[in-house]
Tab-separated table of C-alpha atoms in Angstrom:
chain	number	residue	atom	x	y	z
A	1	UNK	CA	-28.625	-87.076	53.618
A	2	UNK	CA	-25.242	-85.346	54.437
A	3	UNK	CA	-25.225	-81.193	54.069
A	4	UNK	CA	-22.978	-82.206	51.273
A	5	UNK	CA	-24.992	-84.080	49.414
A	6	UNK	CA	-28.458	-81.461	50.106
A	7	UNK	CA	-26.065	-78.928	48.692
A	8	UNK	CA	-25.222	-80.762	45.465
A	9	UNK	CA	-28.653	-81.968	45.015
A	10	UNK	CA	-30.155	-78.299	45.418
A	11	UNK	CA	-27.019	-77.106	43.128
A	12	UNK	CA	-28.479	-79.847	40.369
A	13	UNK	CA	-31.880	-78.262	40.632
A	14	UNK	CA	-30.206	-74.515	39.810
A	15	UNK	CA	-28.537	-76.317	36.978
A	16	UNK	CA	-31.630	-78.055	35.492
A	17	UNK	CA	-33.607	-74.877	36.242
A	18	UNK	CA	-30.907	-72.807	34.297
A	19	UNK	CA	-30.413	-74.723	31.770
A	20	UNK	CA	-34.047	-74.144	30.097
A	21	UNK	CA	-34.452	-71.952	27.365
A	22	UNK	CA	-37.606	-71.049	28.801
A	23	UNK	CA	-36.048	-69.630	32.009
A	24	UNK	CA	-33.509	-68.107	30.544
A	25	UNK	CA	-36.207	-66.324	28.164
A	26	UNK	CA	-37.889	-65.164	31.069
A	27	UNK	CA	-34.879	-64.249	33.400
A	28	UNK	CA	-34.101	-61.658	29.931
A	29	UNK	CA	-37.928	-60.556	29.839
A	30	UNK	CA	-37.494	-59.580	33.716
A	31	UNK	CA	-34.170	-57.568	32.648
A	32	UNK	CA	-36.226	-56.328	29.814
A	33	UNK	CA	-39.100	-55.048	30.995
A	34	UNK	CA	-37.029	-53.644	34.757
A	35	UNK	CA	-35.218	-51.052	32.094
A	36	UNK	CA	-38.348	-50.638	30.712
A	37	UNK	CA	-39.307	-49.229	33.819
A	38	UNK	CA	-36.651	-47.624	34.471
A	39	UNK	CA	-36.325	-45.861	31.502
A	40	UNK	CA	-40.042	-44.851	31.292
A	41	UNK	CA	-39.789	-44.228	27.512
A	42	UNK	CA	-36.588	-42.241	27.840
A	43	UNK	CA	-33.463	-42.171	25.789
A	44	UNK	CA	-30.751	-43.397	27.756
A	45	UNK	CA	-28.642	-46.751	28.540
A	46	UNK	CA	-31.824	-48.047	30.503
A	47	UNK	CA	-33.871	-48.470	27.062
A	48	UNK	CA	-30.660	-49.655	25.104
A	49	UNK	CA	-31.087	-52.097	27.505
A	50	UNK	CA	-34.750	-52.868	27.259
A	51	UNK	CA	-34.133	-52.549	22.894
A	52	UNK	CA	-31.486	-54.810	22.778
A	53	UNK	CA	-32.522	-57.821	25.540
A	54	UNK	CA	-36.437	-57.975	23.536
A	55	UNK	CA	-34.232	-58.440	20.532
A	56	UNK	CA	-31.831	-61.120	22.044
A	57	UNK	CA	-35.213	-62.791	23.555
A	58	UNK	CA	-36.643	-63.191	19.805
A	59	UNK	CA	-33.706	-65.830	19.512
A	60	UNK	CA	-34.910	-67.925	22.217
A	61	UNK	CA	-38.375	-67.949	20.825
A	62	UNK	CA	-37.450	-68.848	16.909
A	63	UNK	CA	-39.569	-71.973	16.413
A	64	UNK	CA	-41.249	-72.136	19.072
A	65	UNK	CA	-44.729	-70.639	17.898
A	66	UNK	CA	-44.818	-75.186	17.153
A	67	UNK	CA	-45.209	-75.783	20.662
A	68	UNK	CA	-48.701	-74.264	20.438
A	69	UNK	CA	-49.082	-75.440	17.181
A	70	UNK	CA	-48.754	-78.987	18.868
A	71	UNK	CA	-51.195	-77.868	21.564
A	72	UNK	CA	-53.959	-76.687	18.902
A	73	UNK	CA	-53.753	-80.112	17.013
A	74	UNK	CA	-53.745	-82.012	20.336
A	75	UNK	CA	-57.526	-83.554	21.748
A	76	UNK	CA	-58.553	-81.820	24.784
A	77	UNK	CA	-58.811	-83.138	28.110
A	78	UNK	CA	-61.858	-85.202	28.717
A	79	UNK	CA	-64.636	-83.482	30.267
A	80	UNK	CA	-63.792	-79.839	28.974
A	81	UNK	CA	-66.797	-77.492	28.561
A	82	UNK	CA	-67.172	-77.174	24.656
A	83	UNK	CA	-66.474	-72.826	25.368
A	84	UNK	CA	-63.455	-73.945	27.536
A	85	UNK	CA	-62.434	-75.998	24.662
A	86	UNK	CA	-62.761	-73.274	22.136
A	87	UNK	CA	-60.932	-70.484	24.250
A	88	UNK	CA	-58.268	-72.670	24.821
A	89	UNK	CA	-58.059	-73.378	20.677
A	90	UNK	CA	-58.440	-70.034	20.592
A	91	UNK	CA	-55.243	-69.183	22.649
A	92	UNK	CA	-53.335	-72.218	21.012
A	93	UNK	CA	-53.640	-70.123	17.521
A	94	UNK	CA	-53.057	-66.620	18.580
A	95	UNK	CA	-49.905	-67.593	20.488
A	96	UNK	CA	-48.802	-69.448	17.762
A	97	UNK	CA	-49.596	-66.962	15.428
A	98	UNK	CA	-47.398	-63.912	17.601
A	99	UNK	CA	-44.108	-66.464	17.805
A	100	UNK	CA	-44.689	-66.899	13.959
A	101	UNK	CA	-45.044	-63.714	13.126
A	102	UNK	CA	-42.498	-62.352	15.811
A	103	UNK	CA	-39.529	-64.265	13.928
A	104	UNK	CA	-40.209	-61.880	10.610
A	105	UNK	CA	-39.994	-59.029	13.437
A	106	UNK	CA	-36.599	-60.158	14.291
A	107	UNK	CA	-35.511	-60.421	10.681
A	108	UNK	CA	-36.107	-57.006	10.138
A	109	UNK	CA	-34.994	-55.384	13.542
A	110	UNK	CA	-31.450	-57.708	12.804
A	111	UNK	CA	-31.355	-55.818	9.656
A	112	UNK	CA	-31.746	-59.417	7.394
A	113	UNK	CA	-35.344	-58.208	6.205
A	114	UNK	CA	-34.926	-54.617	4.643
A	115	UNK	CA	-38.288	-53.173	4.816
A	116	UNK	CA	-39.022	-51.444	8.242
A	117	UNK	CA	-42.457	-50.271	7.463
A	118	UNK	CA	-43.603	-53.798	7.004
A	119	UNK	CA	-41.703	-55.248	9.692
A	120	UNK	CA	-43.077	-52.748	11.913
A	121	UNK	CA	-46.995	-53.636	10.800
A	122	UNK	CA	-45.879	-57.506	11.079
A	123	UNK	CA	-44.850	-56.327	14.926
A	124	UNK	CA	-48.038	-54.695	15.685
A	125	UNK	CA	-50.234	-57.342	14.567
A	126	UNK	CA	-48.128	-59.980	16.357
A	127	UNK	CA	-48.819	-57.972	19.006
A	128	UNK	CA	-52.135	-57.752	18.900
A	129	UNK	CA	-52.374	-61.813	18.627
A	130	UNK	CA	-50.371	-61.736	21.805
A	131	UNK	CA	-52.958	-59.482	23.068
A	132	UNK	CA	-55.584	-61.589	21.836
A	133	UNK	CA	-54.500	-64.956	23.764
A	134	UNK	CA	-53.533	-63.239	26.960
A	135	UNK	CA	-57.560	-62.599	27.082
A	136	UNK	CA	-58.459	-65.925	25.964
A	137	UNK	CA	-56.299	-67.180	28.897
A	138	UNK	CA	-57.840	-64.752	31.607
A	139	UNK	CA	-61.078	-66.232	30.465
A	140	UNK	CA	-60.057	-69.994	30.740
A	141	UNK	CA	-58.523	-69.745	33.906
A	142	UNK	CA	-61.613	-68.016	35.331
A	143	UNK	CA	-63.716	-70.500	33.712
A	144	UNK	CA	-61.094	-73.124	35.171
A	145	UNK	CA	-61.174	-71.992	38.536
A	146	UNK	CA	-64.981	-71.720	38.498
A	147	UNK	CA	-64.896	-75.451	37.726
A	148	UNK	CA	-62.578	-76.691	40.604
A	149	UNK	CA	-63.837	-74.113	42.964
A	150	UNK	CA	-67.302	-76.202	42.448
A	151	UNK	CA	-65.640	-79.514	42.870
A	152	UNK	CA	-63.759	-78.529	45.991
A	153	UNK	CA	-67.184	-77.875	47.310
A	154	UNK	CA	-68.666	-81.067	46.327
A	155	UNK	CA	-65.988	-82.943	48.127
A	156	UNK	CA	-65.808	-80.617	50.954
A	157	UNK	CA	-69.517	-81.511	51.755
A	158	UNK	CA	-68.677	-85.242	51.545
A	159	UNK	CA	-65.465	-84.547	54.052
A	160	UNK	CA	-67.173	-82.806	56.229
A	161	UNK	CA	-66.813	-85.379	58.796
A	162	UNK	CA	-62.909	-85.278	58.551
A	163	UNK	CA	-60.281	-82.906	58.109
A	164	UNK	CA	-60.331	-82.119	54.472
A	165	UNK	CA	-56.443	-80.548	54.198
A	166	UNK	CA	-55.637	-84.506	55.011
A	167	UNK	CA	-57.504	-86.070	52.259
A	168	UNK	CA	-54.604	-86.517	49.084
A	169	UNK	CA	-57.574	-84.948	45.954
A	170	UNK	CA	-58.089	-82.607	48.132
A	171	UNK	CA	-54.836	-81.518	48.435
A	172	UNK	CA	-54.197	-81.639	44.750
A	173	UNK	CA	-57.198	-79.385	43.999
A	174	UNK	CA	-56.440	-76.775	46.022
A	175	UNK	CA	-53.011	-77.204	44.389
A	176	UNK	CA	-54.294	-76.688	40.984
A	177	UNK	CA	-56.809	-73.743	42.140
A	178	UNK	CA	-53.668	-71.513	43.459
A	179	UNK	CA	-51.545	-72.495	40.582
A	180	UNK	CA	-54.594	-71.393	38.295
A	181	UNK	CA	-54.856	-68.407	40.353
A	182	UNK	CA	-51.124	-67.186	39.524
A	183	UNK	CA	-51.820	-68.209	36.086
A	184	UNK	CA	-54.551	-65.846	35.858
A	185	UNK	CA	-52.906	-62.657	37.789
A	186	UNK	CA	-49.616	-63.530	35.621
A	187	UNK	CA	-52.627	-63.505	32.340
A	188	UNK	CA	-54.229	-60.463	33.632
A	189	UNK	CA	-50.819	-58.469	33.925
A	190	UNK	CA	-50.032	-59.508	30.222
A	191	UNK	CA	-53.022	-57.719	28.615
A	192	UNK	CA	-52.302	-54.183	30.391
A	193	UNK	CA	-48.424	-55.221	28.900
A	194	UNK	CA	-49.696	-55.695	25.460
A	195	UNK	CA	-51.993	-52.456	25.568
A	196	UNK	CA	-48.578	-50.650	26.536
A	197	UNK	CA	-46.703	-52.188	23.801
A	198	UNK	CA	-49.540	-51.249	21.591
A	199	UNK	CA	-50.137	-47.879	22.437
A	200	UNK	CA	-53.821	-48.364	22.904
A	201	UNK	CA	-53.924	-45.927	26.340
A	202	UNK	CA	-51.021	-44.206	26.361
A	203	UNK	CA	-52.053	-41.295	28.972
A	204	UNK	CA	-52.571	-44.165	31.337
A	205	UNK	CA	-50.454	-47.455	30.427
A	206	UNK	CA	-46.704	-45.367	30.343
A	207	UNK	CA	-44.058	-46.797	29.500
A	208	UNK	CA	-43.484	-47.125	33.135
A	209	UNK	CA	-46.594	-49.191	34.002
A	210	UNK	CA	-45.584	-51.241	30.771
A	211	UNK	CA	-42.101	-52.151	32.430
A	212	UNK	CA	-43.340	-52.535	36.233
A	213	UNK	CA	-46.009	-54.898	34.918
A	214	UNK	CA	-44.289	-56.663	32.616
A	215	UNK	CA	-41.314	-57.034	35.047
A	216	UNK	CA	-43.687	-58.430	37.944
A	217	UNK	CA	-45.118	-60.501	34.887
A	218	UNK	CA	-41.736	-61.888	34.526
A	219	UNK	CA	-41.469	-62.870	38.015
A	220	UNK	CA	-44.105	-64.847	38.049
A	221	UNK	CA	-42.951	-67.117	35.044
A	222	UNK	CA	-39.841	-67.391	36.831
A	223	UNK	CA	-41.586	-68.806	39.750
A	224	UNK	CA	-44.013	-70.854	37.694
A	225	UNK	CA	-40.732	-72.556	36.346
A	226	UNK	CA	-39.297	-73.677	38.937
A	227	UNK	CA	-38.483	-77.078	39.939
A	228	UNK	CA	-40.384	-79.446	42.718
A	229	UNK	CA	-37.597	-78.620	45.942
A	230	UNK	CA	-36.112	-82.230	47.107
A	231	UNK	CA	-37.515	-83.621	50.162
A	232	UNK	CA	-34.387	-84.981	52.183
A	233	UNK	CA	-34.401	-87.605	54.054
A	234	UNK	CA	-33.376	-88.236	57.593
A	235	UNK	CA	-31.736	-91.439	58.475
């Protein structure tokens, strides 16, 4: 493969990477929450900013709360601890529930839906369902990683003969495990965002912890969205 041609092909990745409303939405929540931290609560252009991008990012989300919706009505995968199974439901319906209830937030902030008091209340409680599923995700990803952490063990013990890192399941466990394991941190740094955004310890979540978080939170969706790199070839 000519540089050329490892250029264009890399270029096509930034496209296809780019083009996702997803990534987009995320690249905004980064710029978001960075003001955020910036502005630590302060008026200023930093939480302009911050107030207008989480308005712009409600647009990217409109309709999507039927993605989870989708996920909830789907069968889980085969072999799922019942509790798994019910976290994971569990998630499925308060995500779904915070993108439903978050387009009624935009509504009102856009000025389409007159009546702030409610719109605020329909914000909190969307909140608090976003709150709700960041915890049911911490807790399947632990229970997750408890799972494959067992089975790596398993076939450790029958590899132990050979060297494991060459054997392909193997490889694709510990694969899963440390994409689990960003799943989780990336989880674990949503709840202290949603306490922020809810005001539930506001001497010690600032706005400023809010916005570092969330912006480091942002990151890692970023990274989790990116495309597999192309493996040239060399004639």
């Amino acid at each position: 493969m000519s540089t050329l041609d490892a250029t264009r092909a890399e270029l096509a990745l930034v496209v296809l990477y780019l083009n996702k409303a997803e990534t987009r939405d995320k690249i905004c929540r980064a710029i978001q929450y960075g003001s955020k931290y910036l502005s630590n609560g302060e008026a200023g252009t930093a939480q302009n900013v911050d107030k207008q991008t989480s308005l712009a990012r409600k647009v990217f989300r409109l309709f999507k709360f039927v993605n989870d919706l989708h996920a909830l009505l789907s069968p889980a995968p085969q072999g799922t601890p019942l509790p798994l199974v019910l976290l994971g439901k569990s998630k499925n319906t308060l995500l779904s529930t915070f993108l439903f209830l978050d387009q009624f937030v935009w509504l009102g902030r856009s000025g389409i839906y007159k009546n702030k008091e409610r719109t605020e209340l329909i914000g909190r409680i969307s909140l608090f369902c976003w709150l709700g599923s960041s915890v049911c995700t911490t807790l399947v990803e632990l229970g997750e990683l408890g799972r494959l952490s067992a089975s790596m063990k398993k076939l450790e013990k029958e590899l132990k003969d050979t060297n494991k890192y060459k054997n392909e399941d193997y490889r694709a466990k510990l694969k899963k495990s440390n994409e689990r394991t960003i799943a989780l941190i990336k989880a674990g740094m949503d709840i202290v965002v949603a306490v922020g955004l809810l005001q539930l310890a506001p001497k010690k979540v600032t706005p400023r912890v809010t916005g570092a978080f969330g912006f480091v939170s942002s990151l890692i969706s970023c990274y989790q969205l990116l495309p597999s790199p192309v493996k040239s070839k060399t004639s």
